[in-house]
Coordinates of C-alpha atoms in Angstrom, one line a residue:
X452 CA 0.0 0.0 0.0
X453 CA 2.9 2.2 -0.6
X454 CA 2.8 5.8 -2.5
X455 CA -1.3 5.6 -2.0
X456 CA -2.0 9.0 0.0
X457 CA -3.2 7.1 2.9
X458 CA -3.7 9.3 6.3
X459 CA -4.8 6.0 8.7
X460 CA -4.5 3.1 8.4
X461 CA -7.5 0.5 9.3
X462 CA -7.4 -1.1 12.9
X463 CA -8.5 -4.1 11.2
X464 CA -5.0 -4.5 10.3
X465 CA -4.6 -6.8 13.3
X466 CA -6.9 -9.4 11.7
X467 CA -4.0 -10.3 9.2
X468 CA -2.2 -12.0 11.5
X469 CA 0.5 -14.1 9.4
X470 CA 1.1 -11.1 7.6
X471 CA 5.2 -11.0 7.4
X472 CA 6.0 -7.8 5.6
X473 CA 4.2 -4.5 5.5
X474 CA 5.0 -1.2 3.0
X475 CA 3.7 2.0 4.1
X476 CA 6.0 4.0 2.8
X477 CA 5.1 7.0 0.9
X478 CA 1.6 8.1 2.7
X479 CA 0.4 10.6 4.8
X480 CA -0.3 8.6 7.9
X481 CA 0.6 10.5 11.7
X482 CA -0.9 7.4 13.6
X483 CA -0.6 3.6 13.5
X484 CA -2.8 2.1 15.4
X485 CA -1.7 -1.0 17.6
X486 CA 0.1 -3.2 15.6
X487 CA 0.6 -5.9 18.4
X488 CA -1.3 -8.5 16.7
X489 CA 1.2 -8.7 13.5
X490 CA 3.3 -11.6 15.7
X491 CA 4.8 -12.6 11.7
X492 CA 5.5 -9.3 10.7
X493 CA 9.6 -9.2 10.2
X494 CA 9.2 -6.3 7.9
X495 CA 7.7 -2.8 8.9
X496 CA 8.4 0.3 6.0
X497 CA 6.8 3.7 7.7
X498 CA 9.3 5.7 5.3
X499 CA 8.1 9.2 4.6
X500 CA 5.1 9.4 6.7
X501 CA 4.2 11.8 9.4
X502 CA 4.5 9.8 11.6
X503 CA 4.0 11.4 15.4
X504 CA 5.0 8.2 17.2
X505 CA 4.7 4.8 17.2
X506 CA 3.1 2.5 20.3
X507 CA 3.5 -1.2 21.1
X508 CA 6.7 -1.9 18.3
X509 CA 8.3 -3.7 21.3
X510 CA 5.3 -6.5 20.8
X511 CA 6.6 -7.3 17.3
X512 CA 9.1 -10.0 18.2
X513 CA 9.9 -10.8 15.1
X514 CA 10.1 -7.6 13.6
X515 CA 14.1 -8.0 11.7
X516 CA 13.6 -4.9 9.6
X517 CA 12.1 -1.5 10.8
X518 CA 12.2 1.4 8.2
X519 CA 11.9 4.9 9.3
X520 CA 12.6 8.3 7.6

């Protein structure tokens, strides 16, 4: 979903729970909501967002690759 103008992003992103990598780069987003549920994610692009803060990024134990900008 990268380079789509997106300002939020859906708390139902938590349902897609063996999701391993996930592109947000490029968006308008200031807020991700909890992302504690993505146990698979090892992948996490927030590149060139707005980006305030981000809450509960310790819970994603597998998380190998963390893109910010």
């Amino acid at each position: 979903v990268r380079s789509n103008r997106l300002s939020e992003v859906p708390v139902s992103i938590n349902e897609l729970r063996k999701l391993e990598v996930l592109d947000l780069q490029h968006n308008k987003i200031a807020a991700l909501p909890s992302l504690g549920n993505l146990q698979r994610l090892t992948e996490l692009d927030v590149q060139y967002n707005h980006l305030e803060g981000m809450s509960d990024i310790g819970k994603l134990t597998n998380l190998e690759r963390l893109h910010l900008k």
